[in-house]
Short mmCIF file of N, CA and C in Angstrom, two decimals:
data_model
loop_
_atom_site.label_atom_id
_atom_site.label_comp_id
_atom_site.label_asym_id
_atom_site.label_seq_id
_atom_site.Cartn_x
_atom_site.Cartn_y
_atom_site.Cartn_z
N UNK A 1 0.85 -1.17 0.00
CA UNK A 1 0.00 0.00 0.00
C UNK A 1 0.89 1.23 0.00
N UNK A 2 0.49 1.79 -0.86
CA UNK A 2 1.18 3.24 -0.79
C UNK A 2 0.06 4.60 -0.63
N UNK A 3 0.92 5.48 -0.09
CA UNK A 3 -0.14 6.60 -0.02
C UNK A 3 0.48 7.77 0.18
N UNK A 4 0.08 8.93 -0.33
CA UNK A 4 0.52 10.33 -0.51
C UNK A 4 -0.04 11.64 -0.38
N UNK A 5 0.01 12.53 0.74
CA UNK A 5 -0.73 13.38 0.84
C UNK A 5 0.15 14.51 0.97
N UNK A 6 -0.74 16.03 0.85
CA UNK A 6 0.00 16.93 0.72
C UNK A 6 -0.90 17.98 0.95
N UNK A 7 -0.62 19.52 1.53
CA UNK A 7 -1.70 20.22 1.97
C UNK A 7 -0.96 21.56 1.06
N UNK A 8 -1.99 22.04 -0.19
CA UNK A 8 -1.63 23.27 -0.71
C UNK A 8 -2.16 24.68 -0.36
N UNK A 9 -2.23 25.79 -0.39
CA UNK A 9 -3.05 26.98 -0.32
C UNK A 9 -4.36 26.93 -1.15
N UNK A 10 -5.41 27.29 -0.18
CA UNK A 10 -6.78 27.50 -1.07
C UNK A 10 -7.19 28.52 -2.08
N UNK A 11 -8.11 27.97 -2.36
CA UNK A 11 -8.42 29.01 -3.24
C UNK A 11 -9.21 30.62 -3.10
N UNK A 12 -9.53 30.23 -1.67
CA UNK A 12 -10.08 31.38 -1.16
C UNK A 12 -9.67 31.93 0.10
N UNK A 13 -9.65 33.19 0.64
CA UNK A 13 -8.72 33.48 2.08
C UNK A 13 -9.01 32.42 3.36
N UNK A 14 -7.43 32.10 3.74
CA UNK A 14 -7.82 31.31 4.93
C UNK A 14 -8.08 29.82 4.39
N UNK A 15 -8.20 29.27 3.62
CA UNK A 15 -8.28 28.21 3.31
C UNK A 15 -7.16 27.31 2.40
N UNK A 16 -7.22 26.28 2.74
CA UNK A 16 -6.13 25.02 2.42
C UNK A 16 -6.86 24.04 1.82
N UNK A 17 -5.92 23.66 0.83
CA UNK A 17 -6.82 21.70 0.02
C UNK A 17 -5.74 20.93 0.64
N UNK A 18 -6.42 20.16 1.09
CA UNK A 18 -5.75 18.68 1.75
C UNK A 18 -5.88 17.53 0.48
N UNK A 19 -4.89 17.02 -0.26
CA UNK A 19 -4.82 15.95 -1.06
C UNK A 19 -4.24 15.16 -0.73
N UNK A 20 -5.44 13.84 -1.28
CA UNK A 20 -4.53 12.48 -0.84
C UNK A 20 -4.50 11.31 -2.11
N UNK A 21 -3.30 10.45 -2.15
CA UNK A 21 -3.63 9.36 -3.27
C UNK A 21 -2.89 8.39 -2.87
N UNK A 22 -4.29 7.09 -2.70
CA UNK A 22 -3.98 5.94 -2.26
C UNK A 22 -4.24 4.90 -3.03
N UNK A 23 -3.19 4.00 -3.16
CA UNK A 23 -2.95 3.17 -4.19
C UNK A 23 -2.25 1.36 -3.47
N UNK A 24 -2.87 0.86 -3.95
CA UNK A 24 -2.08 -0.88 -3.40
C UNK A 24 -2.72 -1.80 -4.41
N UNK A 25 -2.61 -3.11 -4.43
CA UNK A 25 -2.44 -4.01 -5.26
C UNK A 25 -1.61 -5.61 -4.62
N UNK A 26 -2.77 -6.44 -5.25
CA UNK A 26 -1.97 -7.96 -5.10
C UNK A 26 -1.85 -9.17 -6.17
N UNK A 27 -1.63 -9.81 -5.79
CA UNK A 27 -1.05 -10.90 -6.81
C UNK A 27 -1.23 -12.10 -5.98
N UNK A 28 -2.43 -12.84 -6.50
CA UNK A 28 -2.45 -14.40 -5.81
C UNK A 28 -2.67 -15.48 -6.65
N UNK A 29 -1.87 -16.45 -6.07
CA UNK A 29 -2.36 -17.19 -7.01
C UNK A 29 -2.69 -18.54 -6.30
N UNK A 30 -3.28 -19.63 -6.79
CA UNK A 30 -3.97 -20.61 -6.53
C UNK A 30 -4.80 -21.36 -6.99
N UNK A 31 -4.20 -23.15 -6.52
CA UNK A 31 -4.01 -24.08 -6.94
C UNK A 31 -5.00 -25.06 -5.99
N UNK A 32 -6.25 -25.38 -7.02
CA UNK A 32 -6.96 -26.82 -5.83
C UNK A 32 -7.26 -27.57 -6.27
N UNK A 33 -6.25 -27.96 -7.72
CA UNK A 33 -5.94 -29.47 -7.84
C UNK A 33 -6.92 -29.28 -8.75
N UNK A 34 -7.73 -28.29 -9.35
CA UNK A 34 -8.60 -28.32 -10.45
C UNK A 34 -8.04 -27.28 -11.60
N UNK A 35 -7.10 -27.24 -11.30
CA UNK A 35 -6.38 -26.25 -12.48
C UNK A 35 -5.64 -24.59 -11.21
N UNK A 36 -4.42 -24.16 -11.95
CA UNK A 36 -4.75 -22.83 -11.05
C UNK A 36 -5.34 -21.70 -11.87
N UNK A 37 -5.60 -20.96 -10.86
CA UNK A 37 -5.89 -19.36 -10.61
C UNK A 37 -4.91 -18.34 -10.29
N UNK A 38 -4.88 -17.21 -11.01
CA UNK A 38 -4.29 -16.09 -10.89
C UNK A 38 -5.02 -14.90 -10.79
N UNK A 39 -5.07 -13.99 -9.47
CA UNK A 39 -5.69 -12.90 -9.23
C UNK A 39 -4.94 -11.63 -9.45
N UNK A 40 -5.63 -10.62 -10.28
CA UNK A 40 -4.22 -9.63 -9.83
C UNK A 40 -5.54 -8.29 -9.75
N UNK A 41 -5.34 -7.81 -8.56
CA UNK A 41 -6.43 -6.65 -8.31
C UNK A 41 -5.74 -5.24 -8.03
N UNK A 42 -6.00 -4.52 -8.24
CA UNK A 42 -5.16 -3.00 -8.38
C UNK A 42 -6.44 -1.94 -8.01
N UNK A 43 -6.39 -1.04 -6.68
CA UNK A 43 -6.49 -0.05 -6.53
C UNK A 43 -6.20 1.77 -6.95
N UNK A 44 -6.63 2.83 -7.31
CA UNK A 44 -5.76 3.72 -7.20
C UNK A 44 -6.55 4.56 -6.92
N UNK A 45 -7.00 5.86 -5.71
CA UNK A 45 -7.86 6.74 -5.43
C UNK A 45 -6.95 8.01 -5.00
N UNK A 46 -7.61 8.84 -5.60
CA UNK A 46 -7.30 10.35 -5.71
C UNK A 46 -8.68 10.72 -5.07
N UNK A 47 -8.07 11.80 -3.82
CA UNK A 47 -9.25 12.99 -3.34
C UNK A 47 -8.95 13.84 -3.13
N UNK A 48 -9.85 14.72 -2.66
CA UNK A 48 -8.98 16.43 -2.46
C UNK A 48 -10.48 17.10 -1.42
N UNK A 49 -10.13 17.78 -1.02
CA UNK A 49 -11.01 18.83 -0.14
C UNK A 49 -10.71 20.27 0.25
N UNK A 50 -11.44 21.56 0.23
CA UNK A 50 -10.95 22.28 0.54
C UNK A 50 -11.16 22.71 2.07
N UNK A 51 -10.67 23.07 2.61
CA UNK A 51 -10.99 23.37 4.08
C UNK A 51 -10.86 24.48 4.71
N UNK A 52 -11.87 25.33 5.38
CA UNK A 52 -11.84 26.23 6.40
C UNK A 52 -11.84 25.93 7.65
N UNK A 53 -10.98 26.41 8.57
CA UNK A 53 -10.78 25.71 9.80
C UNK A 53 -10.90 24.82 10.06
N UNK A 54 -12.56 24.03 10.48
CA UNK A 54 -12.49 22.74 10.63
C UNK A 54 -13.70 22.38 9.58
N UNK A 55 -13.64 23.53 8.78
CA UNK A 55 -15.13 22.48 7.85
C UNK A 55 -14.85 22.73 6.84
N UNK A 56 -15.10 21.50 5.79
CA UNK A 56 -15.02 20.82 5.10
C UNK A 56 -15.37 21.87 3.65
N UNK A 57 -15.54 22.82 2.49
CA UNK A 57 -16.25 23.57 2.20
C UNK A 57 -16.43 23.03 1.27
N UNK A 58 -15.72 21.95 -0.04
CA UNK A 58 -16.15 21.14 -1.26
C UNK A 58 -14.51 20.38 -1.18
N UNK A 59 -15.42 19.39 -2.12
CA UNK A 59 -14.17 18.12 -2.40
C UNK A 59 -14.56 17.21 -3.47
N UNK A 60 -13.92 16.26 -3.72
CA UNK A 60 -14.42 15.16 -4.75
C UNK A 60 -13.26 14.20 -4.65
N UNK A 61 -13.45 13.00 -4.95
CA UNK A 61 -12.21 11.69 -5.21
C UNK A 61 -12.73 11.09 -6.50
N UNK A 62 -11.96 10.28 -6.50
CA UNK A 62 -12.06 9.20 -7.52
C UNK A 62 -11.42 7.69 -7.53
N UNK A 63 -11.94 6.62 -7.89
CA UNK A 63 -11.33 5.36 -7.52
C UNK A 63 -10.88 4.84 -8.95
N UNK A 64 -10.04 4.37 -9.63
CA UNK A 64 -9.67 3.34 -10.62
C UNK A 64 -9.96 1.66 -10.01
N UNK A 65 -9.95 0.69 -10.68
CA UNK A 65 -9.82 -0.36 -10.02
C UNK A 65 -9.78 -1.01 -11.16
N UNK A 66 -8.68 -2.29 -11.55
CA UNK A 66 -8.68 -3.24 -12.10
C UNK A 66 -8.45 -4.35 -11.34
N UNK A 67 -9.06 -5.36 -12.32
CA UNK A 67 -9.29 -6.99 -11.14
C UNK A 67 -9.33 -7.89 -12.47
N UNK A 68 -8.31 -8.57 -12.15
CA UNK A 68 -7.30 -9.66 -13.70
C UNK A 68 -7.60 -11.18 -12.84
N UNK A 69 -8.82 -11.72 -13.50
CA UNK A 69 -8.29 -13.22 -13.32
C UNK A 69 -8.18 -14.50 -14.18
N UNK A 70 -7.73 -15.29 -13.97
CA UNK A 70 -7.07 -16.40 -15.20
C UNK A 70 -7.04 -17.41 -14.85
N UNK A 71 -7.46 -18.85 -15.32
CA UNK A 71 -7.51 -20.05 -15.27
C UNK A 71 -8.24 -20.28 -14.50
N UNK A 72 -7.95 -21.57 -13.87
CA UNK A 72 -9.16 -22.46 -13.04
C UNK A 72 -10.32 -22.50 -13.03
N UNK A 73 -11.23 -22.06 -11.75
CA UNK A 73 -12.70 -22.54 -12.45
C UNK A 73 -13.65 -21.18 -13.16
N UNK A 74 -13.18 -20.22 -13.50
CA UNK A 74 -13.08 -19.38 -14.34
C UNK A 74 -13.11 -19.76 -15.42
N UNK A 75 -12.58 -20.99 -16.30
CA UNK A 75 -12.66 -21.36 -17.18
C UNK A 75 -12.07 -20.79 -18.11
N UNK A 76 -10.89 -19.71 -18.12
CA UNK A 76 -10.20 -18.99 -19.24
C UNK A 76 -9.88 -17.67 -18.37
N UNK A 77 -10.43 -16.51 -18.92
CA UNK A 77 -9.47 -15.05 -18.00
C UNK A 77 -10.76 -14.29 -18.46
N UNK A 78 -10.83 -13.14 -17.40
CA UNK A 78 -11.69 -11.91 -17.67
C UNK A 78 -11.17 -10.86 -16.72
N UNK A 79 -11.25 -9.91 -17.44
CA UNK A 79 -10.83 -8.43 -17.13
C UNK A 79 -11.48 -7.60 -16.61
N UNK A 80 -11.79 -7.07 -15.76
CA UNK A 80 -13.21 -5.85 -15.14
C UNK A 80 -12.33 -5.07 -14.96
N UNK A 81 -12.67 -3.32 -15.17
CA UNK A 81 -12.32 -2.17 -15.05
C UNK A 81 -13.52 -2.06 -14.70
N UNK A 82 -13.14 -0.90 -13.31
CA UNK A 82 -14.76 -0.01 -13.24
C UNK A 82 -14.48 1.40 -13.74
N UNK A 83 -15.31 1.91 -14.29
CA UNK A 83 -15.15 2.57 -15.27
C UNK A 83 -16.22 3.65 -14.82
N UNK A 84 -17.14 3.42 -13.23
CA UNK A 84 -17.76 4.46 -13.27
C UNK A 84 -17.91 4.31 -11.55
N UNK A 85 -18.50 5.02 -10.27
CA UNK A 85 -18.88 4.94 -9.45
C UNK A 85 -19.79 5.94 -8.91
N UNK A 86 -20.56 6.57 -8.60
CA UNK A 86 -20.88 7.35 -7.66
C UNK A 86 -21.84 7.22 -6.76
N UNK A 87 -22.20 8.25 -5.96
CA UNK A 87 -22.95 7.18 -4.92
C UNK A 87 -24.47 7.64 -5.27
N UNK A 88 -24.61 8.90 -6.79
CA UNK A 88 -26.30 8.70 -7.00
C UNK A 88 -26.50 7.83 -8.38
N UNK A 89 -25.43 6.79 -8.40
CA UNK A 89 -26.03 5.19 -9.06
C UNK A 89 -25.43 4.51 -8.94
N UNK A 90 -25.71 2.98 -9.58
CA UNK A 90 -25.44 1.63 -9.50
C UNK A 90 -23.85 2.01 -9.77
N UNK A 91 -23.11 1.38 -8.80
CA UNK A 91 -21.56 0.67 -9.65
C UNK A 91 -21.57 0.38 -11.19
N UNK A 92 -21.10 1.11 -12.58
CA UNK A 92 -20.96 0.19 -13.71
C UNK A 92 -19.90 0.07 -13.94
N UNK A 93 -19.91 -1.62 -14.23
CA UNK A 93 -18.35 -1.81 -14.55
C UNK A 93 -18.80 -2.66 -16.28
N UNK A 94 -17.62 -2.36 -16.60
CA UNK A 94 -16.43 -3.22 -18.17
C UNK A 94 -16.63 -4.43 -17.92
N UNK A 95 -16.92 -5.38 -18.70
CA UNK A 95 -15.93 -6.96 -18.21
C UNK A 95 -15.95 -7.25 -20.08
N UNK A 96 -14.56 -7.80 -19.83
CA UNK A 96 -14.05 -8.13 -20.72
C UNK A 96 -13.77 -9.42 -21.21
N UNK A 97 -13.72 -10.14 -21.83
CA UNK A 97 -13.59 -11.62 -21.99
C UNK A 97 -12.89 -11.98 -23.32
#
């Protein structure tokens, strides 16, 4: 897991943006004697906020996510990117085959 933050001058008097970007990723793999499996899932989120003293005044993030898997009972490999999130709709994601 990695992660990176940093606090710049706002855009308006008295105020600061707090940015952060967090990112990790794994690699598994596995074997149950019915063929193996390979997982490989990847994170990456960017946010930002602006802040007056202690409140919050606007912000926004964003998530990437890829999720790679291959063989076993999968039956071959498929690819999902999400490609969209927010929280006024459904999750849509890519899948690829």
């Amino acid at each position: 897991m990695k992660m990176i933050s940093a606090t710049l001058p706002g855009s308006k008097p008295d105020t600061y943006l707090a940015i952060t970007n967090v990112s990790h990723a794994f690699w598994e793999r596995h074997d149950d004697g019915g063929g193996e499996t390979n997982v490989y899932n990847k994170q990456v989120s960017d946010g930002w906020m602006e802040v007056k003293d202690h409140d919050v005044l606007s912000g926004g993030s964003v998530t990437n996510q890829k999720l790679d898997c291959r063989g076993g009972e999968f039956g071959g490999c498929f690819i999902w990117k999400l490609v969209k999130n927010d929280t006024s709709s459904v999750c849509t994601s890519l899948y690829v085959n």
